[in-house]
PDB file of C-alpha atoms in Angstrom:
ATOM      1  CA  MET O   1     -13.130  -9.841  28.134  1.00 73.00           C
ATOM      2  CA  ARG O   2     -14.829  -8.244  25.149  1.00 77.00           C
ATOM      3  CA  GLU O   3     -12.141  -5.539  25.164  1.00 81.00           C
ATOM      4  CA  LYS O   4      -9.446  -8.237  25.150  1.00 81.00           C
ATOM      5  CA  ILE O   5     -10.973  -9.866  22.065  1.00 86.00           C
ATOM      6  CA  ASP O   6     -11.160  -6.514  20.287  1.00 86.00           C
ATOM      7  CA  THR O   7      -7.515  -5.833  21.102  1.00 87.00           C
ATOM      8  CA  LEU O   8      -6.501  -9.268  19.827  1.00 87.00           C
ATOM      9  CA  THR O   9      -8.408  -8.730  16.578  1.00 89.00           C
ATOM     10  CA  GLN O  10      -6.794  -5.330  16.100  1.00 86.00           C
ATOM     11  CA  ASN O  11      -3.390  -6.851  16.804  1.00 83.00           C
ATOM     12  CA  LEU O  12      -3.834  -9.392  14.020  1.00 86.00           C
ATOM     13  CA  ALA O  13      -5.318  -6.832  11.627  1.00 84.00           C
ATOM     14  CA  ARG O  14      -2.145  -4.751  11.934  1.00 83.00           C
ATOM     15  CA  THR O  15      -0.119  -7.429  10.150  1.00 82.00           C
ATOM     16  CA  ILE O  16      -2.819  -9.307   8.175  1.00 82.00           C
ATOM     17  CA  VAL O  17      -4.317  -6.373   6.302  1.00 80.00           C
ATOM     18  CA  GLY O  18      -7.865  -6.624   4.953  1.00 79.00           C
ATOM     19  CA  LYS O  19      -8.465 -10.218   6.043  1.00 84.00           C
ATOM     20  CA  ASN O  20     -10.990  -9.735   8.833  1.00 87.00           C
ATOM     21  CA  GLU O  21     -12.969 -12.848   7.899  1.00 90.00           C
ATOM     22  CA  ALA O  22      -9.870 -15.065   8.031  1.00 90.00           C
ATOM     23  CA  ILE O  23      -8.878 -13.553  11.384  1.00 91.00           C
ATOM     24  CA  ARG O  24     -12.358 -14.229  12.759  1.00 93.00           C
ATOM     25  CA  LEU O  25     -12.239 -17.840  11.591  1.00 95.00           C
ATOM     26  CA  VAL O  26      -8.880 -18.461  13.251  1.00 94.00           C
ATOM     27  CA  LEU O  27     -10.247 -17.001  16.475  1.00 94.00           C
ATOM     28  CA  VAL O  28     -13.305 -19.250  16.143  1.00 96.00           C
ATOM     29  CA  ALA O  29     -10.999 -22.275  16.035  1.00 96.00           C
ATOM     30  CA  LEU O  30      -8.949 -20.987  18.984  1.00 95.00           C
ATOM     31  CA  LEU O  31     -11.928 -20.181  21.226  1.00 95.00           C
ATOM     32  CA  GLY O  32     -13.887 -23.237  20.081  1.00 96.00           C
ATOM     33  CA  GLY O  33     -11.125 -25.518  21.338  1.00 95.00           C
ATOM     34  CA  GLY O  34     -10.207 -26.809  17.879  1.00 95.00           C
ATOM     35  CA  HIS O  35      -7.395 -26.436  15.352  1.00 96.00           C
ATOM     36  CA  ALA O  36      -7.145 -24.500  12.074  1.00 95.00           C
ATOM     37  CA  LEU O  37      -5.840 -25.468   8.635  1.00 94.00           C
ATOM     38  CA  LEU O  38      -4.792 -22.662   6.279  1.00 91.00           C
ATOM     39  CA  GLU O  39      -4.824 -23.741   2.637  1.00 88.00           C
ATOM     40  CA  ASP O  40      -3.709 -21.221   0.049  1.00 79.00           C
ATOM     41  CA  VAL O  41      -1.099 -20.317  -2.548  1.00 76.00           C
ATOM     42  CA  PRO O  42       2.384 -19.303  -1.341  1.00 76.00           C
ATOM     43  CA  GLY O  43       3.063 -15.803  -0.107  1.00 76.00           C
ATOM     44  CA  VAL O  44      -0.395 -14.628   0.975  1.00 76.00           C
ATOM     45  CA  GLY O  45       0.366 -14.529   4.703  1.00 79.00           C
ATOM     46  CA  LYS O  46      -0.568 -17.943   6.119  1.00 81.00           C
ATOM     47  CA  THR O  47       2.555 -18.282   8.243  1.00 81.00           C
ATOM     48  CA  LEU O  48       2.453 -14.592   9.153  1.00 84.00           C
ATOM     49  CA  LEU O  49      -1.073 -14.986  10.523  1.00 85.00           C
ATOM     50  CA  ALA O  50       0.000 -17.920  12.684  1.00 84.00           C
ATOM     51  CA  LYS O  51       3.086 -16.108  13.989  1.00 84.00           C
ATOM     52  CA  SER O  52       1.084 -12.932  14.673  1.00 87.00           C
ATOM     53  CA  LEU O  53      -1.432 -14.932  16.707  1.00 88.00           C
ATOM     54  CA  ALA O  54       1.382 -16.525  18.676  1.00 85.00           C
ATOM     55  CA  ARG O  55       2.890 -13.107  19.427  1.00 85.00           C
ATOM     56  CA  SER O  56      -0.493 -11.859  20.614  1.00 88.00           C
ATOM     57  CA  LEU O  57      -0.922 -14.649  23.168  1.00 88.00           C
ATOM     58  CA  ASP O  58       1.171 -14.919  26.292  1.00 84.00           C
ATOM     59  CA  GLY O  59       2.061 -18.568  25.803  1.00 84.00           C
ATOM     60  CA  LYS O  60       4.751 -20.889  24.498  1.00 88.00           C
ATOM     61  CA  PHE O  61       5.041 -20.967  20.710  1.00 89.00           C
ATOM     62  CA  GLN O  62       6.790 -23.604  18.594  1.00 91.00           C
ATOM     63  CA  ARG O  63       7.206 -23.696  14.842  1.00 91.00           C
ATOM     64  CA  LEU O  64       7.565 -26.979  12.997  1.00 91.00           C
ATOM     65  CA  GLN O  65       8.828 -26.761   9.422  1.00 91.00           C
ATOM     66  CA  CYS O  66       7.582 -29.960   7.826  1.00 92.00           C
ATOM     67  CA  THR O  67       9.895 -31.706   5.357  1.00 91.00           C
ATOM     68  CA  PRO O  68       9.972 -35.241   3.886  1.00 91.00           C
ATOM     69  CA  ASP O  69      12.845 -36.252   6.172  1.00 92.00           C
ATOM     70  CA  LEU O  70      11.056 -35.173   9.365  1.00 93.00           C
ATOM     71  CA  LEU O  71      10.576 -38.056  11.814  1.00 93.00           C
ATOM     72  CA  PRO O  72       7.658 -38.625  14.232  1.00 93.00           C
ATOM     73  CA  THR O  73      10.040 -38.200  17.191  1.00 92.00           C
ATOM     74  CA  ASP O  74      11.010 -34.784  15.808  1.00 93.00           C
ATOM     75  CA  ILE O  75       7.433 -33.778  16.626  1.00 94.00           C
ATOM     76  CA  THR O  76       6.572 -35.669  19.800  1.00 94.00           C
ATOM     77  CA  GLY O  77       9.986 -35.935  21.435  1.00 92.00           C
ATOM     78  CA  THR O  78      11.900 -39.052  22.435  1.00 90.00           C
ATOM     79  CA  ASN O  79      13.695 -40.820  25.276  1.00 89.00           C
ATOM     80  CA  ILE O  80      17.459 -40.287  25.335  1.00 90.00           C
ATOM     81  CA  TRP O  81      19.911 -42.378  27.329  1.00 85.00           C
ATOM     82  CA  ASN O  82      21.627 -40.393  30.061  1.00 85.00           C
ATOM     83  CA  PRO O  83      24.932 -42.104  30.949  1.00 87.00           C
ATOM     84  CA  LYS O  84      25.336 -40.041  34.139  1.00 81.00           C
ATOM     85  CA  SER O  85      22.043 -41.141  35.673  1.00 81.00           C
ATOM     86  CA  GLY O  86      22.037 -44.536  34.002  1.00 82.00           C
ATOM     87  CA  GLU O  87      18.468 -44.120  32.763  1.00 84.00           C
ATOM     88  CA  PHE O  88      16.480 -42.697  29.884  1.00 86.00           C
ATOM     89  CA  THR O  89      15.484 -39.022  29.978  1.00 88.00           C
ATOM     90  CA  PHE O  90      12.544 -37.690  28.019  1.00 89.00           C
ATOM     91  CA  LEU O  91      13.373 -34.854  25.609  1.00 91.00           C
ATOM     92  CA  PRO O  92      10.102 -33.042  24.742  1.00 93.00           C
ATOM     93  CA  GLY O  93       9.322 -32.264  21.109  1.00 93.00           C
ATOM     94  CA  PRO O  94       7.766 -29.068  19.709  1.00 94.00           C
ATOM     95  CA  VAL O  95       4.217 -30.284  20.446  1.00 95.00           C
ATOM     96  CA  PHE O  96       4.837 -29.375  24.088  1.00 95.00           C
ATOM     97  CA  ALA O  97       3.702 -25.823  23.487  1.00 93.00           C
ATOM     98  CA  ASN O  98       0.520 -23.782  23.659  1.00 92.00           C
ATOM     99  CA  ILE O  99       0.559 -22.816  19.988  1.00 91.00           C
ATOM    100  CA  LEU O 100       2.118 -25.130  17.412  1.00 93.00           C
ATOM    101  CA  LEU O 101       2.620 -23.918  13.857  1.00 91.00           C
ATOM    102  CA  ALA O 102       2.984 -26.878  11.487  1.00 92.00           C
ATOM    103  CA  ASP O 103       4.213 -25.114   8.375  1.00 90.00           C
ATOM    104  CA  GLU O 104       3.620 -26.872   5.036  1.00 91.00           C
ATOM    105  CA  ILE O 105       2.234 -29.894   6.853  1.00 92.00           C
ATOM    106  CA  ASN O 106       1.653 -31.820   3.628  1.00 91.00           C
ATOM    107  CA  ARG O 107       5.428 -31.985   3.027  1.00 91.00           C
ATOM    108  CA  ALA O 108       5.784 -34.433   5.929  1.00 92.00           C
ATOM    109  CA  THR O 109       5.395 -38.148   5.205  1.00 92.00           C
ATOM    110  CA  PRO O 110       2.200 -39.954   6.285  1.00 91.00           C
ATOM    111  CA  ARG O 111       4.119 -41.661   9.093  1.00 90.00           C
ATOM    112  CA  THR O 112       5.230 -38.299  10.457  1.00 92.00           C
ATOM    113  CA  GLN O 113       1.801 -36.721   9.973  1.00 92.00           C
ATOM    114  CA  SER O 114       0.325 -39.498  12.107  1.00 91.00           C
ATOM    115  CA  ALA O 115       2.401 -38.281  15.067  1.00 91.00           C
ATOM    116  CA  LEU O 116      -0.049 -35.376  15.343  1.00 93.00           C
ATOM    117  CA  LEU O 117      -3.194 -37.506  15.480  1.00 92.00           C
ATOM    118  CA  GLU O 118      -3.138 -38.315  19.186  1.00 93.00           C
ATOM    119  CA  VAL O 119      -2.006 -34.918  20.419  1.00 94.00           C
ATOM    120  CA  MET O 120      -4.541 -32.982  18.323  1.00 94.00           C
ATOM    121  CA  GLU O 121      -7.450 -35.045  19.631  1.00 93.00           C
ATOM    122  CA  GLU O 122      -6.433 -36.052  23.149  1.00 94.00           C
ATOM    123  CA  HIS O 123      -3.873 -33.342  23.996  1.00 94.00           C
ATOM    124  CA  GLN O 124      -1.321 -35.926  25.048  1.00 94.00           C
ATOM    125  CA  VAL O 125       1.639 -37.811  23.623  1.00 93.00           C
ATOM    126  CA  THR O 126       2.302 -41.496  24.298  1.00 91.00           C
ATOM    127  CA  ILE O 127       5.908 -42.678  23.999  1.00 88.00           C
ATOM    128  CA  ASP O 128       7.155 -46.079  25.164  1.00 85.00           C
ATOM    129  CA  GLY O 129       3.838 -46.684  26.924  1.00 86.00           C
ATOM    130  CA  ILE O 130       3.927 -43.453  28.932  1.00 90.00           C
ATOM    131  CA  SER O 131       1.375 -40.710  28.191  1.00 92.00           C
ATOM    132  CA  ARG O 132       2.366 -37.104  28.763  1.00 93.00           C
ATOM    133  CA  ALA O 133      -0.081 -34.211  28.573  1.00 95.00           C
ATOM    134  CA  VAL O 134       0.823 -31.149  26.528  1.00 95.00           C
ATOM    135  CA  PRO O 135       0.401 -27.623  27.986  1.00 93.00           C
ATOM    136  CA  GLN O 136      -3.091 -26.141  28.035  1.00 92.00           C
ATOM    137  CA  PRO O 137      -4.582 -24.477  26.131  1.00 92.00           C
ATOM    138  CA  PHE O 138      -3.188 -26.308  23.094  1.00 94.00           C
ATOM    139  CA  PHE O 139      -3.801 -25.005  19.581  1.00 95.00           C
ATOM    140  CA  VAL O 140      -2.440 -26.259  16.253  1.00 95.00           C
ATOM    141  CA  ILE O 141      -2.460 -24.024  13.214  1.00 92.00           C
ATOM    142  CA  ALA O 142      -1.195 -25.738  10.072  1.00 92.00           C
ATOM    143  CA  THR O 143      -0.515 -24.438   6.577  1.00 89.00           C
ATOM    144  CA  GLN O 144      -0.309 -26.115   3.209  1.00 88.00           C
ATOM    145  CA  ASN O 145      -0.037 -25.022  -0.406  1.00 79.00           C
ATOM    146  CA  PRO O 146      -2.755 -26.851  -2.387  1.00 75.00           C
ATOM    147  CA  ILE O 147      -1.221 -26.190  -5.810  1.00 64.00           C
ATOM    148  CA  GLU O 148       2.167 -27.786  -5.090  1.00 65.00           C
ATOM    149  CA  TYR O 149       2.270 -31.544  -5.608  1.00 66.00           C
ATOM    150  CA  GLN O 150       5.969 -32.375  -5.993  1.00 71.00           C
ATOM    151  CA  GLY O 151       7.383 -33.614  -2.713  1.00 74.00           C
ATOM    152  CA  THR O 152       4.034 -33.437  -0.910  1.00 83.00           C
ATOM    153  CA  PHE O 153       1.835 -36.061   0.733  1.00 87.00           C
ATOM    154  CA  PRO O 154      -1.936 -35.423   0.908  1.00 85.00           C
ATOM    155  CA  LEU O 155      -3.299 -35.366   4.440  1.00 87.00           C
ATOM    156  CA  PRO O 156      -5.311 -38.530   5.233  1.00 85.00           C
ATOM    157  CA  GLU O 157      -8.984 -38.257   6.144  1.00 87.00           C
ATOM    158  CA  ALA O 158      -8.272 -38.926   9.824  1.00 87.00           C
ATOM    159  CA  GLN O 159      -5.840 -36.003   9.905  1.00 90.00           C
ATOM    160  CA  MET O 160      -8.179 -33.615   8.073  1.00 92.00           C
ATOM    161  CA  ASP O 161     -10.949 -34.552  10.492  1.00 93.00           C
ATOM    162  CA  ARG O 162      -8.818 -33.308  13.407  1.00 94.00           C
ATOM    163  CA  PHE O 163      -9.027 -29.716  12.154  1.00 96.00           C
ATOM    164  CA  MET O 164     -12.088 -27.813  13.336  1.00 96.00           C
ATOM    165  CA  LEU O 165     -12.075 -25.684  10.199  1.00 95.00           C
ATOM    166  CA  SER O 166     -10.086 -24.841   7.096  1.00 94.00           C
ATOM    167  CA  LEU O 167      -9.769 -21.469   5.438  1.00 92.00           C
ATOM    168  CA  SER O 168      -7.863 -19.586   2.795  1.00 88.00           C
ATOM    169  CA  LEU O 169      -6.659 -16.005   2.856  1.00 82.00           C
ATOM    170  CA  GLY O 170      -6.761 -15.232  -0.863  1.00 79.00           C
ATOM    171  CA  TYR O 171      -4.965 -12.376  -2.554  1.00 82.00           C
ATOM    172  CA  PRO O 172      -5.299  -8.923  -0.981  1.00 79.00           C
ATOM    173  CA  GLY O 173      -7.116  -6.112  -2.748  1.00 81.00           C
ATOM    174  CA  ALA O 174      -5.225  -3.206  -4.281  1.00 83.00           C
ATOM    175  CA  THR O 175      -5.783  -0.947  -1.264  1.00 83.00           C
ATOM    176  CA  GLU O 176      -4.758  -3.644   1.213  1.00 78.00           C
ATOM    177  CA  GLU O 177      -1.620  -4.541  -0.730  1.00 79.00           C
ATOM    178  CA  LEU O 178      -0.624  -0.867  -0.864  1.00 85.00           C
ATOM    179  CA  GLU O 179      -1.051  -0.673   2.914  1.00 80.00           C
ATOM    180  CA  MET O 180       1.186  -3.724   3.261  1.00 79.00           C
ATOM    181  CA  LEU O 181       3.941  -2.013   1.288  1.00 85.00           C
ATOM    182  CA  GLN O 182       3.567   1.155   3.357  1.00 84.00           C
ATOM    183  CA  ASN O 183       3.784  -0.829   6.600  1.00 78.00           C
ATOM    184  CA  LEU O 184       6.950  -2.482   5.302  1.00 77.00           C
ATOM    185  CA  GLN O 185       8.479   0.864   4.391  1.00 76.00           C
ATOM    186  CA  GLN O 186       7.675   2.215   7.861  1.00 78.00           C
ATOM    187  CA  GLY O 187       9.375  -0.759   9.474  1.00 69.00           C
ATOM    188  CA  ARG O 188       6.232  -2.298  10.974  1.00 71.00           C
ATOM    189  CA  SER O 189       6.473  -6.011  11.643  1.00 71.00           C
ATOM    190  CA  PHE O 190       4.652  -8.758  13.529  1.00 69.00           C
ATOM    191  CA  THR O 191       7.597  -8.726  15.956  1.00 73.00           C
ATOM    192  CA  ASP O 192       6.280  -5.363  17.205  1.00 77.00           C
ATOM    193  CA  LEU O 193       3.114  -7.022  18.493  1.00 80.00           C
ATOM    194  CA  GLN O 194       2.687  -7.344  22.243  1.00 84.00           C
ATOM    195  CA  PRO O 195       0.777 -10.120  24.075  1.00 86.00           C
ATOM    196  CA  CYS O 196      -2.770  -9.024  24.826  1.00 87.00           C
ATOM    197  CA  LEU O 197      -4.307 -12.264  26.087  1.00 88.00           C
ATOM    198  CA  THR O 198      -2.996 -14.633  28.766  1.00 90.00           C
ATOM    199  CA  LEU O 199      -3.406 -18.410  28.719  1.00 90.00           C
ATOM    200  CA  ALA O 200      -5.787 -18.233  31.666  1.00 91.00           C
ATOM    201  CA  GLU O 201      -7.943 -15.761  29.743  1.00 92.00           C
ATOM    202  CA  VAL O 202      -7.983 -18.032  26.686  1.00 92.00           C
ATOM    203  CA  ALA O 203      -9.159 -20.917  28.878  1.00 93.00           C
ATOM    204  CA  GLU O 204     -11.810 -18.679  30.423  1.00 93.00           C
ATOM    205  CA  LEU O 205     -13.015 -17.518  27.002  1.00 93.00           C
ATOM    206  CA  ARG O 206     -13.283 -21.122  25.841  1.00 94.00           C
ATOM    207  CA  GLN O 207     -15.461 -21.860  28.824  1.00 95.00           C
ATOM    208  CA  VAL O 208     -17.661 -18.851  28.060  1.00 94.00           C
ATOM    209  CA  CYS O 209     -18.033 -19.953  24.424  1.00 95.00           C
ATOM    210  CA  SER O 210     -19.072 -23.454  25.492  1.00 95.00           C
ATOM    211  CA  GLN O 211     -21.991 -21.908  27.383  1.00 96.00           C
ATOM    212  CA  VAL O 212     -23.408 -20.045  24.375  1.00 96.00           C
ATOM    213  CA  ARG O 213     -26.988 -21.266  23.918  1.00 97.00           C
ATOM    214  CA  VAL O 214     -27.761 -23.489  20.926  1.00 97.00           C
ATOM    215  CA  GLU O 215     -31.464 -24.274  20.616  1.00 96.00           C
ATOM    216  CA  THR O 216     -32.588 -27.812  19.865  1.00 95.00           C
ATOM    217  CA  SER O 217     -33.966 -26.709  16.494  1.00 96.00           C
ATOM    218  CA  LEU O 218     -30.526 -25.373  15.544  1.00 96.00           C
ATOM    219  CA  GLN O 219     -28.857 -28.598  16.663  1.00 96.00           C
ATOM    220  CA  GLU O 220     -31.300 -30.511  14.479  1.00 96.00           C
ATOM    221  CA  TYR O 221     -30.391 -28.196  11.594  1.00 96.00           C
ATOM    222  CA  ILE O 222     -26.700 -29.020  12.119  1.00 97.00           C
ATOM    223  CA  LEU O 223     -27.452 -32.742  12.138  1.00 96.00           C
ATOM    224  CA  GLU O 224     -29.607 -32.492   9.006  1.00 96.00           C
ATOM    225  CA  LEU O 225     -26.732 -30.834   7.168  1.00 96.00           C
ATOM    226  CA  VAL O 226     -24.279 -33.464   8.366  1.00 95.00           C
ATOM    227  CA  ARG O 227     -26.600 -36.358   7.483  1.00 95.00           C
ATOM    228  CA  ALA O 228     -27.131 -34.848   4.040  1.00 94.00           C
ATOM    229  CA  THR O 229     -23.400 -35.260   3.340  1.00 95.00           C
ATOM    230  CA  ARG O 230     -23.628 -38.959   4.199  1.00 94.00           C
ATOM    231  CA  GLN O 231     -26.528 -39.577   1.843  1.00 92.00           C
ATOM    232  CA  ASP O 232     -25.606 -37.421  -1.147  1.00 90.00           C
ATOM    233  CA  GLU O 233     -24.764 -39.284  -4.360  1.00 91.00           C
ATOM    234  CA  GLU O 234     -21.902 -36.919  -5.185  1.00 91.00           C
ATOM    235  CA  ILE O 235     -20.107 -37.641  -1.881  1.00 92.00           C
ATOM    236  CA  THR O 236     -18.096 -40.798  -1.202  1.00 92.00           C
ATOM    237  CA  LEU O 237     -17.192 -40.011   2.410  1.00 91.00           C
ATOM    238  CA  GLY O 238     -19.538 -37.861   4.468  1.00 92.00           C
ATOM    239  CA  VAL O 239     -18.968 -35.903   7.662  1.00 94.00           C
ATOM    240  CA  SER O 240     -18.268 -37.840  10.856  1.00 92.00           C
ATOM    241  CA  PRO O 241     -19.842 -37.177  14.273  1.00 94.00           C
ATOM    242  CA  ARG O 242     -16.642 -35.321  15.125  1.00 94.00           C
ATOM    243  CA  GLY O 243     -17.642 -32.901  12.383  1.00 95.00           C
ATOM    244  CA  SER O 244     -21.058 -32.375  14.006  1.00 96.00           C
ATOM    245  CA  VAL O 245     -19.405 -31.533  17.323  1.00 96.00           C
ATOM    246  CA  ALA O 246     -16.913 -29.223  15.615  1.00 97.00           C
ATOM    247  CA  LEU O 247     -19.701 -27.364  13.815  1.00 97.00           C
ATOM    248  CA  GLN O 248     -21.622 -26.762  17.044  1.00 97.00           C
ATOM    249  CA  LYS O 249     -18.511 -25.601  18.931  1.00 97.00           C
ATOM    250  CA  ALA O 250     -17.511 -23.313  16.071  1.00 97.00           C
ATOM    251  CA  THR O 251     -21.048 -21.904  15.954  1.00 97.00           C
ATOM    252  CA  GLN O 252     -20.899 -21.104  19.671  1.00 97.00           C
ATOM    253  CA  ALA O 253     -17.510 -19.389  19.297  1.00 97.00           C
ATOM    254  CA  LEU O 254     -18.693 -17.324  16.323  1.00 97.00           C
ATOM    255  CA  ALA O 255     -21.818 -16.206  18.156  1.00 96.00           C
ATOM    256  CA  PHE O 256     -19.661 -15.090  21.070  1.00 95.00           C
ATOM    257  CA  LEU O 257     -17.281 -13.174  18.798  1.00 94.00           C
ATOM    258  CA  LEU O 258     -20.286 -11.418  17.293  1.00 94.00           C
ATOM    259  CA  GLY O 259     -21.446 -10.332  20.766  1.00 92.00           C
ATOM    260  CA  ARG O 260     -24.272 -12.803  21.381  1.00 94.00           C
ATOM    261  CA  ASP O 261     -24.875 -15.444  24.047  1.00 93.00           C
ATOM    262  CA  TYR O 262     -27.019 -17.479  21.661  1.00 96.00           C
ATOM    263  CA  ALA O 263     -26.432 -18.956  18.204  1.00 97.00           C
ATOM    264  CA  ILE O 264     -28.573 -18.378  15.120  1.00 96.00           C
ATOM    265  CA  PRO O 265     -28.906 -20.218  11.760  1.00 96.00           C
ATOM    266  CA  ASP O 266     -26.776 -17.591   9.999  1.00 96.00           C
ATOM    267  CA  ASP O 267     -23.840 -18.590  12.209  1.00 97.00           C
ATOM    268  CA  VAL O 268     -24.160 -22.177  11.029  1.00 96.00           C
ATOM    269  CA  LYS O 269     -24.570 -21.213   7.373  1.00 96.00           C
ATOM    270  CA  PHE O 270     -21.443 -19.052   7.468  1.00 96.00           C
ATOM    271  CA  LEU O 271     -19.333 -21.793   9.060  1.00 97.00           C
ATOM    272  CA  VAL O 272     -20.570 -24.855   7.153  1.00 96.00           C
ATOM    273  CA  PRO O 273     -18.187 -24.494   4.156  1.00 95.00           C
ATOM    274  CA  HIS O 274     -15.194 -24.019   6.459  1.00 96.00           C
ATOM    275  CA  VAL O 275     -16.074 -26.831   8.886  1.00 96.00           C
ATOM    276  CA  LEU O 276     -17.430 -29.475   6.507  1.00 95.00           C
ATOM    277  CA  CYS O 277     -15.701 -29.131   3.114  1.00 94.00           C
ATOM    278  CA  HIS O 278     -12.283 -30.447   4.153  1.00 93.00           C
ATOM    279  CA  ARG O 279     -13.923 -33.516   5.733  1.00 93.00           C
ATOM    280  CA  LEU O 280     -15.581 -34.666   2.503  1.00 92.00           C
ATOM    281  CA  ILE O 281     -14.437 -36.922  -0.302  1.00 90.00           C
ATOM    282  CA  THR O 282     -16.465 -36.256  -3.438  1.00 90.00           C
ATOM    283  CA  ARG O 283     -17.017 -38.385  -6.520  1.00 90.00           C
ATOM    284  CA  GLY O 284     -15.446 -37.530  -9.844  1.00 86.00           C
ATOM    285  CA  GLY O 285     -13.287 -34.736  -8.482  1.00 82.00           C
ATOM    286  CA  ARG O 286     -16.245 -32.471  -7.772  1.00 88.00           C
ATOM    287  CA  ASN O 287     -15.544 -29.313  -5.811  1.00 90.00           C
ATOM    288  CA  PRO O 288     -16.559 -29.976  -2.159  1.00 92.00           C
ATOM    289  CA  ARG O 289     -17.564 -26.353  -1.646  1.00 93.00           C
ATOM    290  CA  THR O 290     -19.980 -26.477  -4.593  1.00 93.00           C
ATOM    291  CA  VAL O 291     -21.542 -29.659  -3.201  1.00 93.00           C
ATOM    292  CA  VAL O 292     -21.849 -28.208   0.319  1.00 94.00           C
ATOM    293  CA  GLU O 293     -23.417 -24.985  -0.961  1.00 94.00           C
ATOM    294  CA  ARG O 294     -25.997 -27.073  -2.827  1.00 94.00           C
ATOM    295  CA  LEU O 295     -26.788 -28.975   0.381  1.00 94.00           C
ATOM    296  CA  LEU O 296     -27.131 -25.681   2.243  1.00 94.00           C
ATOM    297  CA  ARG O 297     -29.817 -24.615  -0.224  1.00 93.00           C
ATOM    298  CA  SER O 298     -31.664 -27.927   0.036  1.00 93.00           C
ATOM    299  CA  VAL O 299     -31.842 -28.295   3.840  1.00 92.00           C
ATOM    300  CA  PRO O 300     -34.677 -26.215   5.372  1.00 92.00           C
ATOM    301  CA  ILE O 301     -33.579 -23.445   7.739  1.00 90.00           C
ATOM    302  CA  PRO O 302     -35.269 -23.555  11.175  1.00 84.00           C
TER     303      PRO O 302
END
């Protein structure tokens, strides 16, 4: 299995040049059983990373381009009257996939965004009183451009809380950008990628990650960090218990990716900004990352 993970990482690194940390974080979300939110300026490779991951996994991939006129049924699916059979037939929406790319998710209206709440948490869709499970494993990777405000709708707290972690790619360095241009000139594309991990193997890896040992002292450290966000004067809305669970699961997945069967405080410290920042509402427009980094310095390390 370790060889499979290495192959998957190399697959993604072929198209997302010089972004090993971002690749690792996306894999943490995938193996931790969560979802990932990519927030960055246009053109840095957010969608390309999602599509490259989908090509690398042997599962069903659906892309959802979010727009203001998108309806909830365009995501979940709907019942359509079949005159031949004289009854309604369910037409599945794009959420019935293993990997769902919700591109520019903040361009969808709040009503449409809410269609993802149930499926991201419970892995099922309820329509007309009937619940239907989506394929397993199920992984949502969403993108949004934080600097564009015209025609966008900020994600509500409940939606942000559904994402295990958020990350940004940032601009590539000079060497990495040159390599990108050379790859383009040589005709290399994410479409050249071949699946290197089956769905059964993803499910097995998730199970292995869930068994990574987290000592009680480390769990207490996680809870101290979370409670600190609820008590800090610069924070209006602190991290929910779902955030505590997400941080532990992400810590287990990161430890596994780093070749350990046990988690350490450095795993938690690395993940805290990515798992907690997007769940916070700060006072006076303060930068959540600055506040979280201050809390990291104030909470004793076990």
